[in-house]
Structures are given as C-alpha cells and as structure tokens.
XYZ file of C-alpha atoms in Angstrom:
673
model
C 83.520 -40.285 -67.439
C 79.968 -39.050 -68.324
C 79.804 -36.442 -71.031
C 76.997 -33.875 -71.416
C 76.646 -31.737 -74.556
C 75.284 -28.253 -73.961
C 73.849 -26.270 -76.862
C 73.173 -22.569 -76.381
C 71.239 -20.276 -78.777
C 71.859 -16.513 -78.811
C 69.108 -14.122 -79.858
C 68.802 -12.265 -83.162
C 68.311 -8.840 -81.619
C 70.814 -6.141 -82.271
C 73.653 -6.382 -79.711
C 72.296 -9.766 -78.451
C 75.715 -11.402 -78.561
C 78.541 -11.105 -76.032
C 82.294 -11.296 -75.723
C 82.157 -11.863 -71.973
C 83.083 -15.010 -70.080
C 80.160 -17.497 -69.956
C 79.990 -20.273 -67.365
C 77.507 -23.116 -66.949
C 76.557 -25.403 -64.056
C 74.319 -28.476 -64.457
C 72.206 -29.277 -61.416
C 71.006 -32.858 -61.381
C 68.751 -34.781 -59.114
C 71.739 -36.664 -57.733
C 74.804 -34.407 -58.162
C 75.797 -31.002 -59.401
C 78.530 -30.378 -62.007
C 81.415 -28.089 -61.481
C 81.138 -24.558 -62.797
C 82.412 -24.840 -66.365
C 83.786 -22.035 -68.576
C 82.171 -22.389 -71.983
C 83.766 -19.583 -73.895
C 86.776 -17.341 -73.608
C 86.557 -13.750 -74.710
C 87.009 -12.924 -78.433
C 86.601 -16.596 -79.436
C 83.606 -15.524 -81.571
C 81.091 -17.638 -79.684
C 77.710 -16.326 -78.541
C 77.433 -14.028 -81.510
C 74.078 -12.626 -82.604
C 71.884 -15.469 -83.924
C 74.550 -18.137 -83.184
C 73.917 -21.658 -81.879
C 77.041 -22.989 -80.020
C 77.658 -26.432 -78.560
C 80.075 -27.472 -75.806
C 81.017 -30.600 -73.936
C 80.733 -30.664 -70.159
C 82.572 -33.572 -68.517
C 81.634 -34.685 -65.033
C 83.039 -37.212 -62.588
C 79.838 -39.217 -62.234
C 76.263 -39.355 -63.416
C 74.250 -36.324 -62.239
C 70.824 -38.007 -62.475
C 68.003 -36.082 -64.091
C 69.093 -32.532 -65.026
C 66.762 -30.325 -62.973
C 68.318 -26.865 -63.322
C 70.849 -25.123 -65.500
C 72.828 -22.169 -64.096
C 74.325 -19.693 -66.569
C 76.725 -16.955 -65.521
C 78.241 -14.100 -67.543
C 81.323 -12.366 -66.178
C 82.616 -9.097 -67.530
C 85.686 -9.345 -69.769
C 86.351 -5.717 -70.726
C 83.095 -3.744 -70.389
C 79.473 -4.639 -69.584
C 78.141 -6.519 -72.538
C 74.507 -7.706 -72.257
C 73.704 -11.066 -73.780
C 70.349 -12.450 -74.859
C 70.062 -16.235 -74.445
C 67.166 -17.897 -76.233
C 67.488 -21.439 -74.913
C 69.802 -24.125 -73.593
C 69.624 -27.776 -74.665
C 71.385 -30.490 -72.695
C 72.189 -33.823 -74.300
C 72.658 -36.434 -71.541
C 75.090 -39.393 -71.682
C 72.084 -41.601 -72.496
C 71.328 -39.558 -75.607
C 68.229 -37.805 -74.213
C 67.691 -34.077 -74.895
C 66.410 -31.747 -72.203
C 65.274 -28.261 -73.286
C 65.635 -25.246 -71.009
C 63.853 -22.173 -72.445
C 65.482 -18.891 -71.419
C 64.462 -15.912 -73.622
C 66.120 -13.519 -71.206
C 68.915 -10.985 -71.091
C 71.997 -11.717 -68.974
C 73.271 -8.412 -67.636
C 76.085 -7.475 -65.291
C 77.558 -10.488 -63.463
C 74.349 -12.075 -62.272
C 73.500 -15.711 -62.903
C 70.312 -17.025 -64.484
C 68.887 -20.317 -63.259
C 66.623 -22.208 -65.660
C 64.241 -25.065 -65.277
C 63.442 -27.442 -68.136
C 60.666 -26.496 -70.475
C 57.877 -28.508 -68.997
C 55.198 -26.430 -67.277
C 54.349 -27.190 -63.653
C 51.743 -25.870 -61.242
C 53.112 -25.042 -57.766
C 51.249 -27.972 -56.144
C 52.985 -30.372 -58.537
C 56.531 -29.439 -57.495
C 57.629 -32.019 -54.916
C 61.299 -31.459 -54.175
C 62.681 -28.654 -52.087
C 65.197 -27.825 -54.808
C 62.547 -26.797 -57.402
C 60.261 -25.215 -54.780
C 63.121 -23.007 -53.605
C 63.990 -22.094 -57.173
C 60.402 -21.154 -57.869
C 60.195 -18.883 -54.843
C 63.566 -17.307 -55.364
C 62.648 -16.364 -58.924
C 59.540 -14.519 -57.700
C 61.416 -12.880 -54.798
C 63.981 -11.549 -57.281
C 61.343 -10.254 -59.704
C 59.386 -8.460 -56.955
C 62.439 -6.476 -55.991
C 62.674 -4.913 -59.504
C 59.065 -4.996 -60.667
C 57.072 -2.894 -58.227
C 53.674 -1.111 -58.329
C 53.540 2.659 -58.434
C 50.686 5.149 -58.693
C 51.274 7.329 -61.754
C 48.172 9.413 -61.010
C 45.591 8.927 -58.251
C 42.350 7.172 -59.097
C 43.640 5.209 -62.123
C 45.170 1.719 -62.514
C 48.604 1.335 -61.092
C 51.710 1.273 -63.254
C 55.355 0.070 -63.051
C 57.636 1.810 -60.568
C 59.994 3.282 -63.143
C 60.177 6.829 -64.464
C 62.238 6.114 -67.533
C 62.425 3.280 -70.048
C 66.123 2.816 -69.484
C 65.531 2.167 -65.754
C 63.254 -0.858 -66.416
C 64.610 -4.396 -65.869
C 66.327 -5.391 -69.098
C 63.946 -8.217 -69.824
C 60.954 -5.909 -70.193
C 62.663 -3.154 -72.130
C 62.431 -2.836 -75.891
C 65.251 -4.434 -77.750
C 66.216 -1.009 -79.063
C 65.037 2.160 -77.338
C 65.479 4.186 -80.536
C 62.591 2.413 -82.211
C 60.099 3.666 -79.621
C 61.298 7.203 -79.067
C 58.026 9.118 -79.523
C 59.715 12.471 -80.184
C 61.964 10.879 -82.868
C 59.150 8.846 -84.406
C 56.686 11.746 -84.546
C 59.310 14.007 -86.086
C 60.123 11.337 -88.658
C 56.444 10.904 -89.405
C 56.001 14.667 -89.925
C 59.014 14.698 -92.217
C 57.883 11.643 -94.153
C 54.400 13.120 -94.563
C 56.017 16.312 -95.904
C 54.244 18.510 -93.341
C 57.336 19.705 -91.486
C 56.971 23.201 -92.981
C 53.635 23.539 -91.099
C 54.546 21.998 -87.757
C 55.534 25.281 -86.131
C 52.643 27.306 -87.606
C 50.501 27.499 -84.493
C 47.683 30.067 -84.495
C 47.726 29.986 -88.303
C 44.349 28.811 -89.624
C 43.772 26.968 -92.872
C 41.992 28.951 -95.563
C 39.215 26.468 -96.300
C 38.437 22.730 -96.202
C 40.421 22.105 -99.405
C 43.448 23.711 -97.792
C 43.672 20.680 -95.395
C 44.719 18.666 -98.482
C 48.114 20.272 -98.273
C 48.970 17.948 -95.410
C 46.845 15.018 -96.529
C 48.797 12.122 -97.985
C 46.899 10.152 -100.579
C 47.675 6.446 -100.618
C 45.751 4.688 -103.331
C 42.637 2.731 -102.271
C 42.858 3.635 -98.608
C 39.965 4.357 -96.285
C 41.489 7.776 -95.557
C 40.887 9.050 -99.037
C 37.288 7.813 -98.922
C 36.821 9.634 -95.641
C 38.157 12.859 -97.148
C 35.661 12.603 -99.990
C 32.627 11.730 -97.878
C 33.254 13.092 -94.357
C 30.421 15.628 -94.574
C 27.789 12.999 -95.281
C 25.483 11.730 -92.578
C 25.993 8.059 -93.477
C 29.805 8.392 -92.985
C 29.272 10.102 -89.630
C 27.014 7.264 -88.412
C 29.084 4.491 -89.897
C 32.086 5.407 -87.800
C 30.297 4.608 -84.601
C 30.070 1.016 -85.860
C 33.386 0.411 -87.606
C 35.621 3.415 -87.051
C 38.400 3.947 -84.519
C 36.023 4.071 -81.579
C 33.259 1.453 -82.186
C 32.581 0.980 -78.491
C 30.147 3.760 -77.558
C 27.005 3.359 -79.623
C 24.169 1.830 -77.629
C 20.517 1.134 -78.234
C 18.316 3.989 -77.032
C 15.378 2.743 -74.945
C 14.787 6.061 -73.186
C 15.971 9.547 -73.950
C 17.973 11.195 -71.171
C 16.162 13.936 -69.354
C 18.985 16.258 -70.413
C 18.182 15.608 -74.136
C 14.587 16.705 -74.783
C 14.222 15.603 -78.424
C 10.594 15.580 -79.639
C 8.894 13.815 -82.546
C 8.212 17.123 -84.209
C 11.927 17.964 -84.264
C 12.976 14.753 -86.095
C 9.812 13.551 -87.901
C 11.252 14.539 -91.278
C 14.209 12.235 -90.654
C 12.076 9.162 -89.766
C 11.514 6.829 -92.745
C 8.752 4.638 -91.315
C 5.194 5.788 -90.593
C 5.932 5.723 -86.868
C 6.357 8.245 -84.079
C 9.714 8.827 -82.386
C 8.408 6.843 -79.413
C 7.341 3.955 -81.691
C 10.696 3.953 -83.463
C 12.372 3.717 -80.094
C 10.165 0.812 -78.998
C 10.907 -0.907 -82.336
C 14.632 -0.703 -81.582
C 15.550 1.745 -84.328
C 17.106 4.452 -82.203
C 20.685 4.525 -80.925
C 22.512 7.041 -78.810
C 26.096 8.166 -78.085
C 26.448 10.282 -74.959
C 29.723 12.012 -74.070
C 28.564 13.031 -70.611
C 31.947 11.897 -69.216
C 33.605 14.941 -70.932
C 31.444 17.361 -68.908
C 33.709 19.373 -66.553
C 37.002 18.158 -68.088
C 39.525 20.993 -68.292
C 40.532 22.024 -71.799
C 44.201 22.406 -72.726
C 45.558 25.784 -71.635
C 49.270 25.122 -72.115
C 49.476 27.631 -74.967
C 48.336 31.087 -73.738
C 48.019 32.283 -77.341
C 45.423 29.642 -78.253
C 42.263 29.046 -76.206
C 41.062 25.481 -76.671
C 37.658 23.976 -76.014
C 35.916 20.705 -75.151
C 32.283 19.714 -75.348
C 30.169 16.926 -73.884
C 27.656 16.286 -76.709
C 24.738 13.859 -77.003
C 23.923 12.397 -80.409
C 20.777 10.541 -81.403
C 21.117 8.065 -84.275
C 18.445 6.449 -86.396
C 18.466 3.172 -88.278
C 16.700 3.776 -91.564
C 14.976 1.242 -93.815
C 18.230 0.549 -95.609
C 19.907 -0.209 -92.230
C 22.128 2.881 -92.408
C 22.843 4.551 -89.100
C 22.203 8.269 -89.486
C 22.380 11.221 -86.992
C 19.017 12.923 -86.429
C 19.675 15.176 -83.390
C 22.826 16.572 -81.716
C 23.094 18.618 -78.511
C 26.554 19.980 -77.823
C 26.321 20.083 -74.000
C 24.571 18.342 -71.164
C 22.451 21.389 -70.212
C 19.456 21.742 -72.601
C 18.768 25.249 -71.359
C 22.059 26.478 -72.821
C 22.488 24.107 -75.755
C 20.058 23.947 -78.677
C 19.374 20.675 -80.374
C 20.854 20.735 -83.863
C 19.000 18.909 -86.658
C 19.660 17.793 -90.231
C 17.028 20.320 -91.268
C 19.044 23.227 -89.869
C 21.416 25.286 -91.952
C 24.131 23.298 -93.767
C 26.970 24.699 -91.710
C 25.123 24.576 -88.374
C 24.619 20.832 -88.834
C 28.141 20.222 -90.137
C 29.688 22.093 -87.193
C 27.593 20.132 -84.743
C 28.805 16.860 -86.275
C 32.407 18.079 -86.179
C 32.030 18.772 -82.431
C 30.808 15.216 -81.908
C 33.714 13.851 -83.942
C 36.155 15.866 -81.801
C 34.552 14.539 -78.609
C 34.819 10.993 -79.965
C 38.482 11.570 -80.709
C 39.176 12.627 -77.109
C 37.269 9.694 -75.664
C 38.998 7.286 -78.063
C 42.518 8.425 -77.290
C 42.187 8.586 -73.565
C 39.657 5.970 -72.608
C 39.170 3.388 -75.329
C 42.847 3.278 -76.322
C 45.025 4.407 -73.438
C 43.046 3.287 -70.394
C 41.212 0.245 -71.585
C 44.024 -1.378 -73.561
C 47.428 0.038 -72.612
C 46.981 0.623 -68.867
C 44.841 -2.383 -68.222
C 47.222 -4.725 -70.026
C 50.048 -3.274 -67.956
C 48.176 -4.205 -64.764
C 47.942 -7.829 -65.905
C 51.598 -7.792 -67.027
C 52.967 -6.521 -63.695
C 50.865 -8.918 -61.711
C 52.048 -11.777 -63.910
C 55.723 -10.980 -63.447
C 55.294 -10.562 -59.701
C 53.240 -13.719 -59.015
C 53.910 -16.313 -61.744
C 57.318 -17.974 -62.223
C 58.524 -18.883 -65.695
C 57.648 -22.567 -65.119
C 53.951 -21.795 -64.577
C 51.822 -22.665 -67.620
C 49.895 -19.364 -67.384
C 53.164 -17.381 -67.459
C 54.142 -19.309 -70.580
C 50.704 -18.653 -72.083
C 50.636 -14.924 -71.358
C 54.203 -13.844 -71.881
C 53.860 -13.346 -75.684
C 50.804 -11.167 -75.067
C 52.396 -8.668 -72.672
C 55.640 -8.333 -74.718
C 56.863 -4.725 -74.575
C 53.643 -3.413 -72.989
C 55.303 -2.158 -69.840
C 58.049 -0.668 -71.992
C 55.704 1.234 -74.352
C 53.642 2.562 -71.463
C 56.748 3.733 -69.556
C 57.950 5.454 -72.663
C 54.545 7.096 -73.067
C 54.669 8.420 -69.478
C 58.156 9.660 -70.129
C 57.497 11.548 -73.407
C 53.906 11.444 -74.511
C 51.343 11.908 -71.711
C 53.668 13.514 -69.123
C 53.512 17.168 -68.185
C 54.637 19.230 -71.226
C 54.675 16.006 -73.249
C 53.780 15.561 -76.933
C 50.101 15.037 -76.097
C 49.928 18.623 -74.929
C 50.958 20.031 -78.296
C 47.753 19.282 -80.281
C 45.067 17.778 -78.077
C 42.206 19.537 -76.283
C 42.551 17.162 -73.334
C 46.324 17.868 -73.033
C 47.696 19.801 -70.112
C 45.933 17.623 -67.482
C 42.508 17.084 -68.960
C 43.517 13.645 -70.075
C 44.299 12.684 -66.495
C 40.893 13.946 -65.329
C 39.173 11.993 -68.104
C 40.984 8.780 -67.325
C 40.178 9.182 -63.632
C 36.460 9.558 -64.408
C 36.526 6.637 -66.901
C 38.221 4.353 -64.337
C 35.105 4.639 -62.224
C 33.153 2.979 -65.038
C 35.762 0.322 -65.724
C 34.601 -3.073 -64.559
C 35.974 -6.496 -65.229
C 32.837 -7.540 -67.074
C 33.199 -4.555 -69.397
C 36.424 -6.138 -70.602
C 34.621 -9.333 -71.579
C 33.814 -8.711 -75.236
C 30.413 -10.491 -75.459
C 29.283 -8.838 -72.207
C 30.373 -5.411 -73.394
C 28.461 -5.763 -76.708
C 25.336 -7.082 -74.981
C 25.337 -4.355 -72.285
C 24.984 -1.744 -75.038
C 22.085 -3.613 -76.697
C 23.945 -3.985 -79.964
C 24.367 -7.765 -80.002
C 21.742 -8.472 -82.662
C 23.102 -9.037 -86.145
C 19.576 -8.600 -87.498
C 19.335 -5.128 -85.925
C 22.798 -3.996 -87.014
C 23.896 -6.160 -89.986
C 26.956 -4.002 -90.776
C 28.508 -3.933 -87.295
C 31.695 -5.680 -88.385
C 33.661 -4.777 -85.241
C 31.116 -6.807 -83.298
C 30.944 -9.722 -85.762
C 34.729 -10.119 -86.191
C 35.283 -9.555 -82.485
C 32.955 -12.423 -81.614
C 34.902 -14.714 -83.931
C 38.335 -13.767 -82.508
C 37.031 -13.911 -78.938
C 35.656 -17.412 -79.436
C 38.837 -18.640 -81.114
C 40.974 -17.164 -78.324
C 38.784 -18.620 -75.577
C 38.890 -22.034 -77.236
C 42.701 -21.841 -77.431
C 43.003 -20.829 -73.756
C 40.673 -23.664 -72.790
C 42.694 -26.181 -74.776
C 45.952 -25.104 -73.052
C 44.893 -24.684 -69.462
C 42.869 -27.919 -69.507
C 46.143 -29.720 -69.974
C 47.287 -28.618 -66.569
C 43.981 -28.142 -64.701
C 41.635 -31.065 -64.866
C 39.223 -29.859 -62.166
C 37.973 -26.741 -60.416
C 39.858 -27.891 -57.327
C 43.182 -27.710 -59.161
C 42.413 -24.014 -59.855
C 41.544 -23.257 -56.265
C 44.676 -25.057 -55.000
C 47.029 -23.047 -57.216
C 48.387 -20.438 -54.849
C 50.278 -18.617 -57.597
C 47.287 -18.123 -59.896
C 45.196 -16.923 -56.925
C 48.005 -14.467 -56.024
C 48.126 -13.277 -59.675
C 44.416 -12.276 -59.838
C 44.457 -10.805 -56.301
C 47.533 -8.681 -57.120
C 45.835 -7.366 -60.283
C 42.724 -6.405 -58.280
C 44.172 -5.264 -54.942
C 47.186 -3.450 -56.243
C 46.733 -2.933 -59.989
C 43.124 -1.735 -59.664
C 43.769 -0.454 -56.100
C 40.739 -2.381 -54.806
C 38.372 0.178 -56.311
C 34.905 -0.770 -55.054
C 33.360 -0.333 -58.487
C 35.807 -2.332 -60.570
C 34.509 -5.800 -59.613
C 37.790 -7.472 -60.627
C 37.904 -10.958 -59.137
C 40.220 -11.453 -56.141
C 40.162 -15.225 -56.558
C 39.158 -17.826 -59.157
C 36.993 -20.691 -58.055
C 36.654 -22.722 -61.250
C 38.264 -23.678 -64.499
C 35.637 -21.718 -66.394
C 36.501 -18.558 -64.445
C 40.206 -19.032 -65.163
C 39.575 -19.529 -68.889
C 37.452 -16.399 -69.095
C 39.985 -14.340 -67.116
C 42.888 -15.338 -69.350
C 40.801 -14.801 -72.465
C 40.195 -11.240 -71.271
C 43.906 -10.644 -70.817
C 44.879 -11.982 -74.249
C 41.935 -10.481 -76.149
C 42.472 -7.023 -74.574
C 46.173 -7.053 -75.369
C 45.729 -8.228 -78.916
C 42.393 -7.957 -80.743
C 40.871 -5.078 -78.773
C 44.034 -2.989 -78.991
C 44.347 -3.685 -82.715
C 40.733 -2.725 -83.347
C 41.136 0.695 -81.744
C 44.695 1.523 -82.616
C 45.691 0.592 -86.149
C 42.834 2.365 -87.908
C 43.798 5.773 -86.554
C 45.478 6.980 -89.784
C 42.523 5.648 -91.862
C 39.904 7.614 -89.847
C 41.780 10.500 -88.242
C 44.191 11.740 -90.881
C 41.575 13.901 -92.531
C 41.641 16.571 -89.835
C 38.050 17.811 -90.107
C 36.754 14.296 -89.510
C 38.641 13.896 -86.224
C 39.818 17.257 -84.845
C 42.188 16.812 -81.923
C 41.253 20.227 -80.547
C 38.748 23.030 -81.163
C 39.679 26.732 -81.069
C 36.180 28.248 -80.705
C 33.509 27.348 -78.147
C 30.580 25.128 -79.159
C 27.813 27.258 -80.646
C 24.867 28.009 -78.403
C 22.737 29.536 -81.167
C 21.662 28.390 -84.562
C 22.209 30.298 -87.782
C 25.708 31.637 -86.967
C 27.963 29.022 -88.578
C 29.661 29.400 -91.945
C 32.811 28.104 -93.584
C 35.017 30.707 -91.885
C 33.730 29.991 -88.357
C 34.281 26.256 -88.904
C 37.826 26.795 -90.194
C 38.593 29.084 -87.273
C 37.266 26.378 -84.887
C 39.256 23.518 -86.387
C 42.947 22.956 -85.427
C 45.508 25.376 -86.797
C 48.292 24.342 -89.218
C 50.794 23.464 -86.489
C 48.382 21.361 -84.390
C 47.070 19.660 -87.549
C 50.638 18.642 -88.447
C 51.392 17.285 -85.029
C 48.093 15.431 -85.018
C 48.819 13.891 -88.416
C 52.244 12.760 -87.359
C 50.769 11.161 -84.222
C 48.056 9.172 -85.926
C 50.520 8.052 -88.620
C 53.141 6.866 -86.077
C 50.540 5.120 -83.889
C 49.115 3.248 -86.890
C 52.385 1.677 -87.976
C 53.134 -1.946 -87.281
C 56.524 -2.815 -85.857
C 59.266 -4.349 -87.916
C 59.147 -8.154 -87.521
C 55.682 -7.877 -85.934
C 54.367 -10.995 -84.242
C 50.671 -11.438 -85.043
C 48.034 -13.328 -83.116
C 48.938 -17.029 -82.863
C 52.593 -16.561 -83.765
C 54.778 -17.983 -80.986
C 58.355 -18.265 -82.200
C 59.716 -18.278 -78.628
C 59.028 -21.822 -77.468
C 58.222 -21.298 -73.843
C 56.114 -24.499 -74.017
C 57.703 -27.775 -75.078
C 54.730 -30.104 -74.541
C 53.247 -31.580 -77.708
C 49.584 -31.124 -76.638
C 50.197 -27.359 -76.226
C 51.850 -27.183 -79.651
C 48.829 -28.976 -81.076
C 46.562 -26.412 -79.424
C 48.625 -23.592 -80.970
C 48.373 -25.165 -84.416
C 44.591 -25.488 -83.990
C 44.419 -21.851 -82.950
C 46.371 -20.699 -85.958
C 44.153 -22.737 -88.300
C 41.022 -21.140 -86.823
C 42.511 -17.685 -87.057
C 43.403 -18.315 -90.707
C 39.815 -19.263 -91.381
C 38.653 -16.016 -89.821
C 41.152 -14.022 -91.838
C 39.929 -15.722 -95.040
C 36.309 -14.945 -94.184
C 37.084 -11.278 -93.580
C 39.071 -10.955 -96.781
C 36.191 -12.434 -98.680
C 33.664 -10.088 -97.108
C 35.867 -7.072 -97.805
C 36.333 -7.743 -101.501
C 34.908 -4.929 -103.611
C 33.909 -2.821 -100.584
C 34.733 0.848 -100.645
C 34.906 0.724 -96.832
C 36.533 -2.592 -95.988
C 36.780 -3.471 -92.269
C 39.966 -5.313 -91.335
C 40.959 -4.042 -87.900
C 39.846 -7.308 -86.282
C 41.385 -9.540 -88.957
C 43.804 -11.914 -87.201
C 46.555 -11.282 -89.755
C 46.517 -7.623 -88.640
C 46.279 -8.226 -84.889
C 49.667 -8.084 -83.138
C 50.065 -10.384 -80.129
C 50.590 -7.576 -77.681
C 50.257 -3.830 -76.930
C 53.579 -2.530 -78.138
C 52.800 0.721 -80.007
C-alpha cells in the first residue's frame, strides 16, 4: 500500500497554532486520496513554530501530486491557524513543496498547488485551470474596490481593519493601533504633560527644547542647532524628508516677479539673474498646489493657516543650495518677496512658512498619496487578478505585505473625520482630502518611474548637484531592483508574445488603471503591456514605490521634523503681507502651540519606527518560489544591495549630515507603517 509522508509547518506569529481538527486530501494526476484526519484536538500538534509530519496511506498510486487540500474544523471555538507550507514525500522518495503562507479561518478549506510558478497559458489540464479560476473568484468576493473619497485612487472595500480578509490583516492589530502608538510615543518622549495644552504658546525658541529628545549623533540634534541657517534650509530640498520638489528654474513664473536688483547681493558670480538662470544655477520650489486648500477649522479656539509659497534657490560657487527669494502666496500684488537682506525675523518667518508648506505637501502627497495609496492600488489589483501560482504574484507578495492593512487602519483612525491627523495639522479637517484630490490630477505613471521623475525636474546631473544623495542612491537601488525583476520574469517570459498572451497579467494592469486609478484621463497608467521591457518597468515601479521610495520619505521624519520650528505642522497666524513686522514673539505665536507640538512629535516619532522583525529589501524568508534560478536571482540581488549599502556607509563616514534613507539595509520590503 503506497505511503505518503506529509510535513506541515506552522507560522511563528502569535496565535498561529491551532487545537482544531486538521484534515488533508492529496489530489494526484491519477487518483485522489481519502480525506485524512492529521491531528486530534489537544494532541499538541500545529503549535506555533512547529513542523509536524504524518503518514497518509492510500490504496493505490495517486500519480503526480497536483493539489493539496487542507481543512480545519472547529473543535471548541474558532481558532485561526497560520500554515507556512506543506511538503509531500512520495512513495518514490521525491519531495513536492506546496507553499501556503495563509491563515485558515472558520471551517473553510485551502487548496494549494505545488511551488512551481506557471503562467496561465502553460496550464494544460482542466483540474489546474479550474483551481486557478476558483482561487481568483474567491478572492474577488472578499477583496473589492471602494472609493474612499472622490477623485483619488480607489481603496479596499473595508471600513475597519478587523473586517479585512485574515490574510491581509496585520498579525496583531495592537501593533498598528495609531491611537495607542501615538500615546505611547508621547509618553516615551516625556511630553505627555504638554499634550492637552492647546492654545498655550511656547515662550521662545529655546522653550521647544522641553519636548525635544536628544539622541546622541542624530540628524535631529544637528537640525536643532542649524535650522535657522540658509544652507540647512536649502539642503533639505535635496536630502530631507521631501526631496522630490526641487526643480531647475529655466523661467520664472509670471506670479513670481523676482528681479536681478532684488537678489544681486546673493549672487556669487559676476552674472545677472538671467545669466545665472541660463547657466543652470537657479532652482525653484513652487507650492501652488496649496492655493485654495481649506485650513483646519476643527478647533474653534484656534484659527489655523496655510500658505502656497514660491521659493527661489541658488547654487553658489561651493555648490550649496541657498534660498534667495521667497513669496508666501501666488498673488504678487498681495505678497511681498522676502529676501535674505530683509530683517532677520522677516526672513526667518518666511523660511518657516515654506517649511510648513513643505510639511503639508510631504505628509499628504509625497508620503500618503504617492507611496501608501498607490501601492494599495497595485496590491488590490494583484490579489484580484493574479493567482498564487503566477510568478508575478510570487514576486510582488513580499512587497505589498500589510499595505492594505496599514492604509485601512489609517482611514479608520488617522485620516478619517475627527481622526488623529486633525489634532495638529493645518490640512486636517478635510484640507488633506482636497490636497490629495488636486495632487492626483498630476499623478502619472511616468512620474512613478524614478529616473523619469528625476529627469523631468531637471536635476539628473551629478555635476550640477553633486550632493543630491537621494537621487544618487535612488538610481542605484532602482537599477538593482530593475535588474532583479528582469532576472526573475525572464525565467517565465522569453518573448514579448508571452507577455501579450498572459491574460492574467493584462487583467492586473487593466484593473489597476480602470478601477484603481478610475480611468483618470491624466494618469496615463497602462491598460495593457505589449513587451517584456514594459512588464519589467511596470513591476520595478511597484516594488521600488513600495520599498525604496516609501523608505526615503518616511523613516527620516523624526530626523527632520522633530525640531518643531523646522517643520511646523500648522501655523496660528496668517502669512505676513508686509515686511518689518516680524519679531520673536510673532514667530512663536505663529508656530504650533504646546499641545499640537506634542501630538506632532508623537506622530513623527511613531511613523519613523521600524517594525519588530522588519524584513528589508531583498529578504524573502517566505519561499513562494522554489525554482533554483529564481533563488539565484535573489542571491544576486542581495549581493548588489549589500554593495550599495557598503558604498553609502563609506560615503557617510565622518559626515555631520549622513544620508541613509535610501540605504538598502534601511529599506523595508513594503509599506507597512
């Protein structure tokens, strides 16, 4: 009588084990085994982290094992179980691996295919074709599109984290409770005595130190010491939290009438302003998108303000980027142009207003829209259109891990009406939605392609901007990621025709465009892929956005935003429309009060923390792929990433302002915080 040995691995997550009844059925190419009970309740099998083996005896040879069915039946109470994988040893001594990496909930069965990846056109038997389609049909019933707000990318149809399918929830909901985490952060930072002190201003700049936590050798302390200086202001547009806005200025906007006479004292070469522009030495950051956005009015006792400034930057002979002109609104008739030659506090207040505008843009557009929400679009489309056996599903699944969960939790607690975001941010109370809606109109697929985004802003030249480390490190990580994607997909697609014939991959990109991006005319997301090169670029965008780009704009938040005057989350006085009126008191009364400062500090601290047991770029402990060529590609990828990390560490040695936000050893695989 043929004997099969079945080995099952249980996950290491909390509560991953089960005391329920577990049954297995082996489906072969010739025959199907009887449903076999593997474990009786309370026998201590299927415990957290356990690997258990069982014999399954059958009457005759089953042929090649094609599918494995696992069922969990309730013993006493519902007891979810996380199965990592199943390995079947055949009577001939061969081993067949069946990756699972899924939760078994209620009394439903899970049907697994072996670990080899197959394109839909390569499945020949009706058995595997039906399994493939049934898996997608089941997923589409629970993973549905929903419009969270009109005019922005679509989200998951779920109002609460606990209502999500178990497989896309966090392992523990406690770890991602924003209210709990922010409160813990405020307590750990010893600022809880200030968190309810709304409307209470600080006494002076030094007073902000009462909530500033010094950690030796951190960027944040350097920022605190140098935040007033022009070089620090300019440097942040290159390597701060929001290094995506600075662009070469080839023509001044009509709304920004800067003249040579205004800025001549700031120019270091014997050239006119026009000549400096033609030489490529002028850069601009324009926050026009903030014009007309409603400021937070959720607290009737505190009027809050937003501005839409324009800032002209100059590259001096030492290659430092310095501000030389700032206008705090889009209408030049109502907004004077502030200059470094103005009074000390006029110029400082103008720079603070730009920093506050940059903070709003960063939080809502650079971070939330262009990493979190976009990655969720790709994740939902993937789950709906690609079965687990598809090589692209196996490639992408580590990079969308927990993204739908963190976004759902954010919509539940953080960016919802009366959410945490309303407490301390000038774009709270609905302004954030307006801003994301406006920014979505500028969001194109090409703007997600890192090299294209850099080039479109005219900042691709290393000679012009030798200290733009975000760009330089980003190029390296983009190229390494693209090479890895190419190595993997080329194993399964050996021609452009193979890409065009893949109905599932075509459905994936169409779903992302037609539903995820709601077919917005301006977005230019592809609805189909016609070549292998297009597929490689598309998947590189998905992985890079979810990993490197998110890391670059997320994990430096405490470094750059914990010193409140350098990144005010709100402003309590309107932007000045006259010169000569600013002093220390007016600036302090404009900056966030003690309560909002404390909530802001807790937020940037919590958002900057890596998860426990974080999986960084190139780490793939869940073996969705079993093919040796793919594992070789992963090893090559890790080696290249290690080289990049080594280069960045060497460059950072001895620097007072090291840049490490694009270092692969600090880039998590996915958007999960």
